[in-house]
Short mmCIF file of C-alpha atoms in Angstrom, two decimals:
data_model
loop_
_atom_site.label_atom_id
_atom_site.label_comp_id
_atom_site.label_asym_id
_atom_site.label_seq_id
_atom_site.Cartn_x
_atom_site.Cartn_y
_atom_site.Cartn_z
CA VAL A 1 -47.75 -96.73 32.27
CA TYR A 2 -48.47 -97.14 28.53
CA GLN A 3 -49.54 -93.51 28.16
CA VAL A 4 -46.45 -92.33 30.00
CA PHE A 5 -44.27 -94.02 27.42
CA GLU A 6 -46.30 -92.89 24.44
CA SER A 7 -45.57 -89.29 25.23
CA VAL A 8 -42.04 -90.11 26.23
CA ALA A 9 -40.93 -92.18 23.20
CA LYS A 10 -39.70 -89.46 20.91
CA LYS A 11 -37.68 -87.59 23.47
CA TYR A 12 -36.57 -90.71 25.33
CA ASP A 13 -32.96 -90.66 24.30
CA VAL A 14 -32.51 -86.92 24.79
CA MET A 15 -34.05 -87.16 28.23
CA ASN A 16 -31.85 -90.11 29.19
CA ASP A 17 -28.74 -88.21 28.28
CA SER A 18 -29.86 -85.09 30.13
CA MET A 19 -31.07 -86.84 33.25
CA THR A 20 -28.07 -89.08 33.71
CA LEU A 21 -25.60 -86.64 32.17
CA GLY A 22 -24.75 -89.30 29.62
CA ILE A 23 -23.79 -91.88 32.24
CA HIS A 24 -26.55 -94.26 31.15
CA ARG A 25 -24.38 -95.04 28.12
CA VAL A 26 -21.62 -96.28 30.39
CA TRP A 27 -24.06 -98.41 32.38
CA LYS A 28 -25.30 -100.06 29.20
CA ASP A 29 -21.74 -100.65 27.99
CA ILE A 30 -20.93 -102.36 31.28
CA LEU A 31 -23.98 -104.58 30.89
CA ILE A 32 -22.84 -105.82 27.48
CA HIS A 33 -19.31 -106.36 28.70
CA LYS A 34 -20.60 -108.39 31.58
CA MET A 35 -22.66 -110.40 29.13
CA ASN A 36 -19.56 -110.98 26.99
CA PRO A 37 -21.54 -112.47 24.12
CA SER A 38 -19.80 -114.68 21.59
CA PRO A 39 -20.85 -114.79 17.94
CA GLY A 40 -23.85 -117.02 17.45
CA THR A 41 -25.62 -115.77 20.57
CA LEU A 42 -29.35 -115.25 20.37
CA LEU A 43 -30.39 -112.33 22.58
CA LEU A 44 -33.84 -111.26 23.65
CA ASP A 45 -33.92 -107.66 24.82
CA VAL A 46 -37.18 -106.96 26.58
CA ALA A 47 -38.55 -103.43 27.02
CA GLY A 48 -35.72 -102.61 24.67
CA GLY A 49 -37.67 -99.85 22.94
CA THR A 50 -35.20 -97.54 21.30
CA GLY A 51 -32.56 -100.19 20.78
CA ASP A 52 -29.66 -99.07 22.99
CA ILE A 53 -28.86 -102.58 24.24
CA ALA A 54 -29.46 -104.22 20.86
CA PHE A 55 -27.05 -101.91 19.04
CA ARG A 56 -24.37 -102.37 21.65
CA PHE A 57 -24.79 -106.13 21.44
CA ILE A 58 -24.34 -106.03 17.67
CA ASN A 59 -21.26 -103.82 17.95
CA TYR A 60 -19.70 -106.13 20.52
CA VAL A 61 -20.39 -109.30 18.60
CA ARG A 62 -19.14 -107.71 15.40
CA SER A 63 -15.84 -106.74 16.97
CA VAL A 64 -15.41 -110.19 18.53
CA ARG A 65 -16.16 -111.69 15.12
CA GLU A 66 -13.59 -109.44 13.46
CA GLN A 67 -10.97 -110.52 15.95
CA GLN A 68 -11.85 -114.13 15.24
CA LEU A 69 -11.50 -113.57 11.51
CA GLN A 70 -8.18 -111.82 11.91
CA ARG A 71 -6.83 -114.69 13.95
CA LYS A 72 -8.09 -117.10 11.33
CA LEU A 73 -6.45 -115.16 8.54
CA LYS A 74 -3.13 -115.13 10.33
CA HIS A 75 -3.52 -118.86 10.72
CA HIS A 76 -4.09 -119.17 6.99
CA GLN A 77 -0.71 -117.79 6.00
CA ASN A 78 0.29 -121.18 4.58
CA LEU A 79 -2.72 -121.81 2.40
CA SER A 80 -3.04 -121.04 -1.31
CA TRP A 81 -4.75 -117.82 -2.40
CA GLN A 82 -7.70 -119.79 -3.70
CA GLU A 83 -8.32 -121.46 -0.36
CA ILE A 84 -7.93 -118.21 1.59
CA PHE A 85 -10.32 -116.43 -0.77
CA GLU A 86 -12.96 -119.13 -0.38
CA SER A 87 -12.83 -119.20 3.39
CA TYR A 88 -12.89 -115.40 3.52
CA GLN A 89 -16.00 -115.32 1.35
CA GLU A 90 -17.89 -117.74 3.52
CA ASP A 91 -16.97 -115.91 6.70
CA LYS A 92 -17.74 -112.48 5.34
CA SER A 93 -21.33 -113.37 4.72
CA ASN A 94 -22.05 -113.31 8.40
CA SER A 95 -20.15 -110.49 10.03
CA LEU A 96 -22.20 -111.16 13.08
CA GLY A 97 -21.47 -114.88 13.06
CA ASP A 98 -25.15 -115.71 13.14
CA SER A 99 -25.76 -113.69 16.28
CA GLN A 100 -29.21 -112.25 16.52
CA VAL A 101 -31.10 -109.91 18.77
CA VAL A 102 -34.84 -109.65 19.13
CA VAL A 103 -36.05 -106.39 20.59
CA CYS A 104 -39.37 -106.76 22.33
CA ASP A 105 -41.40 -103.86 23.67
CA ILE A 106 -45.00 -103.34 24.72
CA ASN A 107 -45.09 -99.89 23.17
CA ARG A 108 -45.40 -99.38 19.43
CA GLU A 109 -44.03 -95.84 19.58
CA MET A 110 -40.82 -96.95 21.27
CA LEU A 111 -40.33 -99.68 18.65
CA LYS A 112 -40.93 -97.15 15.89
CA VAL A 113 -38.24 -94.87 17.26
CA GLY A 114 -35.91 -97.87 17.61
CA LYS A 115 -36.43 -98.95 14.00
CA GLN A 116 -35.78 -95.43 12.76
CA LYS A 117 -32.59 -95.27 14.80
CA ALA A 118 -31.43 -98.59 13.44
CA GLN A 119 -31.94 -97.40 9.89
CA HIS A 120 -30.24 -94.10 10.61
CA LEU A 121 -27.23 -95.76 12.23
CA GLY A 122 -26.96 -98.50 9.62
CA TYR A 123 -28.00 -101.58 11.59
CA SER A 124 -29.83 -104.07 9.44
CA GLU A 125 -28.87 -107.70 9.87
CA GLY A 126 -29.39 -109.78 12.97
CA LEU A 127 -32.07 -107.45 14.30
CA SER A 128 -35.78 -107.94 14.70
CA TRP A 129 -38.50 -105.93 16.40
CA VAL A 130 -41.45 -107.54 18.13
CA LEU A 131 -44.41 -106.03 19.93
CA GLY A 132 -44.97 -107.91 23.16
CA ASN A 133 -45.69 -107.89 26.87
CA ALA A 134 -42.97 -108.92 29.32
CA GLU A 135 -45.58 -110.69 31.43
CA GLU A 136 -46.67 -112.80 28.49
CA LEU A 137 -43.95 -113.12 25.87
CA PRO A 138 -44.87 -114.18 22.31
CA PHE A 139 -42.08 -116.71 22.11
CA ASP A 140 -41.69 -120.46 22.57
CA ASP A 141 -39.94 -122.09 25.50
CA ASP A 142 -36.18 -122.56 25.59
CA LYS A 143 -35.36 -120.25 22.73
CA PHE A 144 -32.84 -117.63 23.77
CA ASP A 145 -29.27 -117.68 25.03
CA VAL A 146 -29.52 -114.40 26.88
CA TYR A 147 -32.42 -112.32 28.16
CA THR A 148 -31.90 -108.69 29.05
CA ILE A 149 -34.17 -106.07 30.46
CA ALA A 150 -32.60 -102.66 30.88
CA PHE A 151 -34.56 -100.01 32.78
CA GLY A 152 -37.74 -101.83 31.92
CA ILE A 153 -38.60 -104.20 34.74
CA ARG A 154 -39.44 -101.27 36.95
CA ASN A 155 -42.43 -100.54 34.74
CA VAL A 156 -43.84 -104.06 34.77
CA THR A 157 -46.92 -104.49 36.95
CA ARG A 158 -46.24 -108.14 37.83
CA ILE A 159 -42.51 -108.50 38.11
CA ASP A 160 -42.85 -112.12 39.19
CA LEU A 161 -44.64 -112.96 35.94
CA ALA A 162 -41.99 -111.23 33.88
CA LEU A 163 -39.29 -113.21 35.67
CA GLN A 164 -41.19 -116.45 35.08
CA GLU A 165 -41.51 -115.61 31.42
CA ALA A 166 -37.82 -114.84 31.26
CA TYR A 167 -37.07 -118.25 32.71
CA ARG A 168 -39.41 -119.96 30.27
CA VAL A 169 -37.99 -118.51 27.07
CA LEU A 170 -34.35 -119.00 28.00
CA LYS A 171 -32.51 -122.12 26.91
CA PRO A 172 -31.01 -124.29 29.61
CA GLY A 173 -27.69 -122.66 30.36
CA GLY A 174 -29.15 -119.34 29.35
CA ARG A 175 -28.48 -116.12 31.26
CA PHE A 176 -30.82 -113.53 32.70
CA LEU A 177 -29.49 -109.99 33.01
CA CYS A 178 -31.32 -107.05 34.46
CA LEU A 179 -30.07 -103.46 34.56
CA GLU A 180 -32.19 -101.26 36.78
CA PHE A 181 -32.26 -98.40 39.22
CA SER A 182 -31.81 -99.65 42.75
CA ARG A 183 -31.27 -98.59 46.35
CA VAL A 184 -28.47 -96.32 47.50
CA SER A 185 -27.41 -97.24 51.02
CA ASN A 186 -24.75 -94.58 51.50
CA PRO A 187 -26.60 -91.75 53.33
CA VAL A 188 -24.60 -88.89 51.85
CA ILE A 189 -24.93 -90.06 48.27
CA SER A 190 -28.55 -90.92 48.93
CA ARG A 191 -29.41 -87.38 49.99
CA LEU A 192 -27.70 -85.85 46.98
CA TYR A 193 -29.34 -88.36 44.69
CA ASP A 194 -32.79 -87.63 46.15
CA LEU A 195 -32.25 -83.92 45.84
CA TYR A 196 -31.24 -84.25 42.22
CA SER A 197 -34.04 -86.70 41.43
CA PHE A 198 -36.89 -84.72 42.94
CA GLN A 199 -35.76 -81.19 42.27
CA VAL A 200 -34.03 -81.40 38.92
CA ILE A 201 -35.47 -84.29 36.95
CA PRO A 202 -39.12 -83.14 36.74
CA VAL A 203 -37.84 -79.70 35.72
CA LEU A 204 -35.77 -81.32 32.95
CA GLY A 205 -38.88 -83.23 31.92
CA GLU A 206 -40.89 -80.01 31.67
CA VAL A 207 -38.24 -78.01 29.85
CA ILE A 208 -37.05 -80.67 27.41
CA ALA A 209 -40.12 -82.79 26.87
CA GLY A 210 -42.90 -80.46 28.05
CA ASP A 211 -43.94 -83.20 30.47
CA TRP A 212 -43.45 -82.76 34.20
CA LYS A 213 -45.81 -85.49 35.28
CA SER A 214 -44.18 -88.40 33.44
CA TYR A 215 -40.81 -87.64 34.93
CA GLN A 216 -42.24 -87.13 38.38
CA TYR A 217 -43.71 -90.60 37.95
CA LEU A 218 -40.34 -91.92 36.86
CA VAL A 219 -38.57 -90.63 39.95
CA GLU A 220 -41.28 -91.97 42.24
CA SER A 221 -41.33 -95.39 40.59
CA ILE A 222 -37.60 -95.72 41.18
CA ARG A 223 -38.14 -95.24 44.91
CA GLN A 224 -40.94 -97.84 44.97
CA PHE A 225 -38.90 -100.52 43.23
CA PRO A 226 -37.55 -103.44 45.32
CA PRO A 227 -33.96 -103.03 46.53
CA GLN A 228 -31.08 -105.28 45.49
CA GLU A 229 -31.57 -108.18 47.89
CA GLU A 230 -35.32 -108.30 47.40
CA LEU A 231 -35.00 -108.40 43.64
CA LYS A 232 -32.38 -111.11 43.99
CA ALA A 233 -34.84 -113.20 45.99
CA MET A 234 -37.56 -112.66 43.39
CA ILE A 235 -35.22 -113.81 40.64
CA GLU A 236 -34.36 -116.91 42.63
CA ASP A 237 -38.06 -117.60 43.13
CA ALA A 238 -38.49 -117.74 39.37
CA GLY A 239 -36.06 -120.63 39.28
CA PHE A 240 -32.78 -118.99 38.43
CA PHE A 241 -29.50 -120.16 39.93
CA LYS A 242 -26.29 -118.39 40.85
CA VAL A 243 -28.18 -115.14 41.19
CA ASP A 244 -25.96 -112.19 41.91
CA TYR A 245 -25.88 -108.42 41.60
CA GLU A 246 -23.33 -105.72 40.97
CA ASN A 247 -23.86 -102.15 42.15
CA LEU A 248 -22.92 -99.31 39.85
CA ASN A 249 -22.46 -95.76 41.15
CA PHE A 250 -23.14 -96.59 44.79
CA GLY A 251 -26.29 -98.51 43.98
CA ILE A 252 -28.01 -95.87 41.93
CA VAL A 253 -28.07 -98.65 39.36
CA ALA A 254 -27.59 -102.41 39.76
CA ILE A 255 -27.05 -105.33 37.37
CA HIS A 256 -28.69 -108.56 38.48
CA SER A 257 -27.66 -111.82 36.86
CA GLY A 258 -29.00 -115.37 37.01
CA PHE A 259 -28.76 -118.67 35.12
CA LYS A 260 -31.25 -121.24 34.00
CA LEU A 261 -29.83 -124.70 34.47
CA ARG B 1 -62.95 -76.39 44.78
CA GLY B 2 -59.38 -76.69 46.02
CA GLY B 3 -60.42 -79.01 48.85
CA GLU B 4 -62.21 -81.39 46.49
CA GLU B 5 -59.11 -81.87 44.38
CA GLU B 6 -57.06 -82.77 47.43
CA GLU B 7 -59.48 -85.40 48.64
CA GLU B 8 -59.95 -87.00 45.26
CA GLU B 9 -56.28 -87.53 44.61
CA GLU B 10 -54.10 -89.69 46.75
CA ASP B 11 -50.76 -88.01 46.52
CA VAL B 12 -47.43 -88.93 47.83
CA GLU B 13 -46.11 -85.99 49.83
CA GLU B 14 -46.12 -83.03 47.46
CA GLU B 15 -43.23 -80.67 47.13
CA GLY B 16 -44.12 -77.11 48.06
CA GLY B 17 -47.69 -77.66 49.23
CA PRO B 18 -51.13 -78.91 48.19
CA ARG B 19 -52.81 -78.68 44.78
CA LEU B 20 -54.91 -75.53 44.62
CA TYR B 21 -56.61 -75.85 41.24
CA PRO B 22 -56.92 -78.40 38.46
CA GLY B 23 -53.58 -78.68 36.71
CA HIS B 24 -51.65 -77.12 39.57
CA ILE B 25 -48.19 -78.59 40.13
CA PRO B 26 -46.78 -77.35 43.47
CA THR B 27 -43.10 -76.57 43.27
CA SER B 28 -40.33 -75.73 45.70
CA PRO B 29 -38.41 -72.46 45.34
CA LEU B 30 -35.44 -74.34 43.90
CA GLN B 31 -37.64 -76.00 41.30
CA LYS B 32 -39.15 -72.64 40.35
CA ALA B 33 -35.70 -71.13 39.93
CA LEU B 34 -34.57 -74.05 37.76
CA LEU B 35 -37.78 -73.87 35.75
CA ALA B 36 -37.39 -70.13 35.20
CA ALA B 37 -33.82 -70.54 33.97
CA GLY B 38 -34.54 -73.63 31.89
CA SER B 39 -37.68 -72.24 30.27
CA ALA B 40 -35.93 -68.98 29.41
CA VAL B 41 -33.12 -70.83 27.66
CA MET B 42 -35.46 -73.22 25.88
CA ALA B 43 -37.81 -70.43 24.76
CA LEU B 44 -34.88 -68.62 23.15
CA TYR B 45 -33.47 -71.79 21.63
CA ASP B 46 -36.78 -72.98 20.17
CA PRO B 47 -39.28 -70.15 19.65
CA TYR B 48 -42.02 -72.64 18.85
CA ARG B 49 -42.03 -73.83 22.46
CA HIS B 50 -44.90 -71.59 23.54
CA ASP B 51 -45.27 -73.76 26.61
CA MET B 52 -41.85 -72.57 27.77
CA VAL B 53 -42.89 -68.93 27.43
CA ALA B 54 -45.93 -69.76 29.53
CA VAL B 55 -43.83 -71.52 32.19
CA LEU B 56 -41.43 -68.58 32.27
CA GLY B 57 -44.33 -66.24 32.85
CA GLU B 58 -45.65 -68.31 35.72
CA THR B 59 -42.37 -68.81 37.51
CA THR B 60 -41.28 -65.19 37.32
CA GLY B 61 -44.60 -63.47 37.87
CA CYS B 62 -44.55 -63.49 41.66
CA LEU B 63 -44.40 -59.70 41.91
CA ALA B 64 -46.28 -58.66 38.82
CA LEU B 65 -49.25 -60.97 39.28
CA PRO B 66 -50.31 -59.78 42.76
CA ASN B 67 -49.87 -56.25 41.43
CA LEU B 68 -52.22 -56.95 38.56
CA ARG B 69 -54.70 -58.65 40.83
CA ASP B 70 -54.81 -55.63 43.09
CA LYS B 71 -55.34 -53.31 40.15
CA MET B 72 -58.28 -55.47 39.17
CA LYS B 73 -59.68 -55.57 42.68
CA HIS B 74 -59.72 -51.79 42.95
CA HIS B 75 -61.52 -51.24 39.69
CA PRO B 76 -65.28 -51.89 39.40
CA GLU B 77 -65.10 -53.76 36.09
CA GLY B 78 -61.91 -55.59 37.06
CA TYR B 79 -63.46 -56.59 40.35
CA ARG B 80 -66.44 -58.08 38.54
CA ILE B 81 -64.11 -60.06 36.30
CA LEU B 82 -62.34 -61.50 39.34
CA GLN B 83 -65.68 -62.46 40.82
CA GLU B 84 -67.29 -63.93 37.73
CA ARG B 85 -64.11 -65.45 36.26
CA PRO B 86 -65.16 -65.33 32.59
CA ARG B 87 -63.24 -67.56 30.19
CA ILE B 88 -62.69 -66.85 26.53
CA ARG B 89 -63.00 -70.07 24.60
CA LEU B 90 -64.67 -71.28 21.45
CA SER B 91 -67.30 -73.13 23.45
CA THR B 92 -68.38 -69.97 25.30
CA LEU B 93 -68.21 -67.61 22.35
CA ASP B 94 -71.09 -67.34 19.94
CA MET B 95 -68.96 -67.12 16.81
CA SER B 96 -71.81 -66.74 14.36
CA ARG B 97 -73.30 -63.90 16.36
CA LEU B 98 -69.96 -62.12 16.56
CA ARG B 99 -69.42 -62.58 12.86
CA GLY B 100 -72.78 -60.97 12.25
CA LEU B 101 -71.87 -57.80 14.11
CA PRO B 102 -71.08 -54.64 12.12
CA ASP B 103 -67.57 -54.11 10.74
CA GLY B 104 -65.39 -52.16 13.10
CA SER B 105 -67.03 -53.58 16.20
CA LEU B 106 -64.88 -55.44 18.70
CA GLY B 107 -66.64 -58.75 18.15
CA ARG B 108 -66.46 -58.58 14.35
CA GLU B 109 -62.81 -57.54 14.29
CA TYR B 110 -61.85 -60.13 16.89
CA VAL B 111 -63.34 -62.95 14.82
CA ARG B 112 -61.70 -61.49 11.70
CA PHE B 113 -58.37 -61.52 13.50
CA LEU B 114 -58.80 -65.16 14.59
CA GLU B 115 -59.72 -66.25 11.09
CA ASP B 116 -57.09 -64.21 9.22
CA ASN B 117 -54.29 -65.49 11.42
CA LYS B 118 -55.76 -68.95 11.82
CA VAL B 119 -55.58 -68.92 15.58
CA SER B 120 -57.95 -70.06 18.29
CA PRO B 121 -58.40 -68.89 21.86
CA ASP B 122 -58.40 -72.51 22.98
CA THR B 123 -54.69 -73.02 22.50
CA ARG B 124 -53.75 -71.04 25.57
CA MET B 125 -51.99 -73.09 28.21
CA LEU B 126 -53.52 -73.59 31.61
CA PRO B 127 -51.33 -72.37 34.45
CA LYS B 128 -49.40 -75.00 36.38
CA PHE B 129 -46.79 -73.39 38.56
CA VAL B 130 -48.65 -70.46 40.10
CA ASP B 131 -49.18 -71.18 43.78
CA ASP B 132 -52.28 -69.07 44.28
CA GLU B 133 -55.63 -69.89 42.81
CA GLU B 134 -56.71 -66.30 42.18
CA LEU B 135 -53.36 -65.38 40.65
CA ALA B 136 -53.64 -68.45 38.44
CA TYR B 137 -56.87 -66.96 37.11
CA VAL B 138 -55.19 -63.58 36.57
CA ILE B 139 -52.48 -65.10 34.40
CA GLN B 140 -55.06 -67.19 32.61
CA ARG B 141 -57.10 -64.04 31.88
CA TYR B 142 -53.96 -62.30 30.63
CA ARG B 143 -53.34 -65.17 28.22
CA GLU B 144 -56.89 -65.33 26.95
CA VAL B 145 -57.04 -61.58 26.45
CA HIS B 146 -53.83 -61.62 24.39
CA ASP B 147 -55.65 -62.12 21.11
CA LEU B 148 -57.88 -59.17 21.95
CA MET B 149 -54.70 -57.14 22.44
CA HIS B 150 -53.72 -58.05 18.92
CA THR B 151 -57.12 -56.88 17.73
CA LEU B 152 -57.00 -53.60 19.63
CA LEU B 153 -53.44 -52.89 18.53
CA GLY B 154 -54.08 -54.05 15.00
CA MET B 155 -51.03 -56.32 15.01
CA PRO B 156 -50.82 -59.70 13.18
CA THR B 157 -49.39 -62.88 14.69
CA ASN B 158 -46.08 -62.82 12.83
CA MET B 159 -42.85 -62.31 14.75
CA LEU B 160 -42.97 -58.53 14.32
CA GLY B 161 -46.58 -58.24 15.46
CA GLU B 162 -45.95 -60.45 18.49
CA VAL B 163 -42.97 -58.39 19.57
CA VAL B 164 -44.98 -55.17 19.37
CA VAL B 165 -47.75 -56.68 21.46
CA LYS B 166 -45.15 -57.90 23.95
CA TRP B 167 -43.78 -54.37 24.36
CA PHE B 168 -47.29 -53.12 25.04
CA GLU B 169 -47.94 -55.94 27.50
CA ALA B 170 -44.59 -55.44 29.20
CA VAL B 171 -45.44 -51.85 29.97
CA GLN B 172 -48.99 -52.72 30.98
CA THR B 173 -48.37 -55.75 33.17
CA GLY B 174 -44.76 -55.60 34.27
CA LEU B 175 -44.51 -59.36 33.81
CA PRO B 176 -40.84 -60.31 33.46
CA MET B 177 -41.75 -62.76 30.74
CA CYS B 178 -43.17 -59.91 28.64
CA VAL B 179 -40.10 -57.79 29.29
CA LEU B 180 -37.79 -60.62 28.23
CA GLY B 181 -39.93 -61.42 25.21
CA ALA B 182 -39.96 -57.78 24.20
CA ALA B 183 -36.20 -57.46 24.62
CA PHE B 184 -35.14 -60.76 23.03
CA GLY B 185 -37.90 -61.25 20.48
CA PRO B 186 -36.34 -58.84 17.98
CA VAL B 187 -33.13 -60.85 17.62
CA ARG B 188 -34.74 -63.01 15.00
CA LEU B 189 -35.98 -60.12 12.87
CA SER B 190 -34.39 -58.74 9.73
CA THR B 191 -32.73 -55.30 9.89
CA ARG B 192 -35.45 -53.70 7.83
CA LYS B 193 -38.11 -54.90 10.23
CA LEU B 194 -35.98 -53.93 13.19
CA GLN B 195 -35.84 -50.39 11.87
CA VAL B 196 -39.61 -50.11 11.58
CA LEU B 197 -39.88 -51.67 14.98
CA ALA B 198 -37.48 -49.30 16.68
CA THR B 199 -38.55 -46.07 14.99
CA GLU B 200 -42.31 -46.39 14.84
CA LEU B 201 -43.89 -49.42 16.42
CA VAL B 202 -42.18 -49.76 19.77
CA PRO B 203 -42.41 -46.08 20.75
CA TRP B 204 -46.10 -46.17 19.88
CA ALA B 205 -46.61 -49.38 21.83
CA ILE B 206 -44.86 -47.95 24.87
CA ARG B 207 -46.74 -44.66 24.72
CA SER B 208 -50.02 -46.50 24.42
CA GLY B 209 -49.12 -48.91 27.16
CA LEU B 210 -48.28 -46.12 29.57
CA ASN B 211 -51.28 -44.05 28.66
CA ALA B 212 -53.81 -46.82 28.75
CA SER B 213 -55.66 -47.99 31.79
CA CYS B 214 -55.14 -51.61 32.83
CA VAL B 215 -56.31 -53.81 29.96
CA LEU B 216 -57.33 -56.57 32.32
CA ASN B 217 -59.98 -54.29 33.75
CA VAL B 218 -62.08 -54.41 30.63
CA TYR B 219 -64.94 -56.88 30.51
CA TYR B 220 -64.51 -57.67 26.84
CA GLU B 221 -67.28 -60.21 26.74
CA GLN B 222 -69.80 -57.48 27.47
CA ARG B 223 -68.44 -55.12 24.85
CA TRP B 224 -68.57 -57.08 21.62
CA GLU B 225 -70.82 -54.49 20.02
CA GLN B 226 -68.60 -51.58 20.93
CA PRO B 227 -66.60 -50.17 18.00
CA VAL B 228 -62.89 -50.92 18.25
CA GLU B 229 -61.99 -47.28 17.84
CA SER B 230 -64.24 -46.21 20.67
CA LEU B 231 -62.84 -48.90 22.94
CA ARG B 232 -59.31 -47.84 22.05
CA GLU B 233 -60.13 -44.29 23.01
CA GLU B 234 -61.77 -45.37 26.21
CA ILE B 235 -58.80 -47.45 27.30
CA GLY B 236 -56.25 -44.95 26.06
CA ILE B 237 -54.56 -46.82 23.24
CA PHE B 238 -53.32 -44.51 20.50
CA PRO B 239 -54.31 -45.32 16.90
CA PRO B 240 -51.85 -47.74 15.30
CA PRO B 241 -49.31 -46.28 12.84
#
């Protein structure tokens, strides 16, 4: 799996856009909206490689923070200029409101691409990059408010271990969110989806990335992955409560959610 | 050989059939069509994607390749090549011996060409999408012999030289990839070069290509000592302008 991602890292984003016709962006937006993070949230994004989730998180928290500040300013209409100025200064220093995201990935190349993207897009504060294995996270217990893994859990050899680790590093009250390819039950959609997956995606892989085999692997690994209910049960086994899932695009993709109490 | 590969690898059901040679990726007709279209577009968009040119050749060669194979079968030297399956690579070539051959000999000029243009025969792609093991060898041979074409035609590896060689190969092999390369290659050339191309080089390349016997029927590895000029005459390639 490591070698697959080494060759895939640089063209990852281009391939994602081509394969999903850009829809993966919508899926990731929906994930963040479902998360609805408030400023001050500490997020761990596992297998977060090129930073898509992390950047969206920062954008969301920033806009929530801005709204907060605007409301506060309106509220301050009666104060003296001096007082308004002081409070504005202290708020401005953390446009993210102390929110932070740690991006953890097992692959150095993916992290490298993510860091470059962050620099290019102007993301600097509230962001850190850590090399680590989802099955054995380099973090202490009870640290994070939210744990996400977007299109990454499929590539983990021991999913149960990754789920246990997720449970361990989350604070009590913390939320687990997983965005992943899942099972399509509708037979018509399923046939079309299979046709597209097996006929078109490896070709895209060969033409865009010069790599048929990695994308053939990708398509096959999606089919081997546990369907919605099975994954739900696995998440419950790790100790999470109120586990639920939401299908996107007929189940091509699903968001699973659970809480640590 | 083909059987061994199948037993060693535990595949999920393969699209389009079993693996016939190392590196073979079986593909369905739809996949081949998509690959042909995609590789053509990508090769034009990014000329440095030599792998796309290779893929285009493989996916569109279904008529030309059997044709070439038959030409080889019916010729004594070509037949031997098909039987013995020689490969041109740095590990099989005795570079120091070739370098020691007299100037003007095939071996000496070939090595000179490789060194002047800083190319190596080992960068040729292995075929992936050809669904016949013998035809896969034919296209492989065509690729490995390409540098020798440059040597025989006296053309360098710049854009102009490559286009001229493509015209020659298009006429010789009938491979659609060569035809497309010959037709679209010139779009990136300056007008001055285009003029030289159109007035002198291409007509010569075409004449030579038509006049010459099949270049895949020459066992180059047994002719290193032969002077280039004599080989040109024997094959039927006219002296370069």
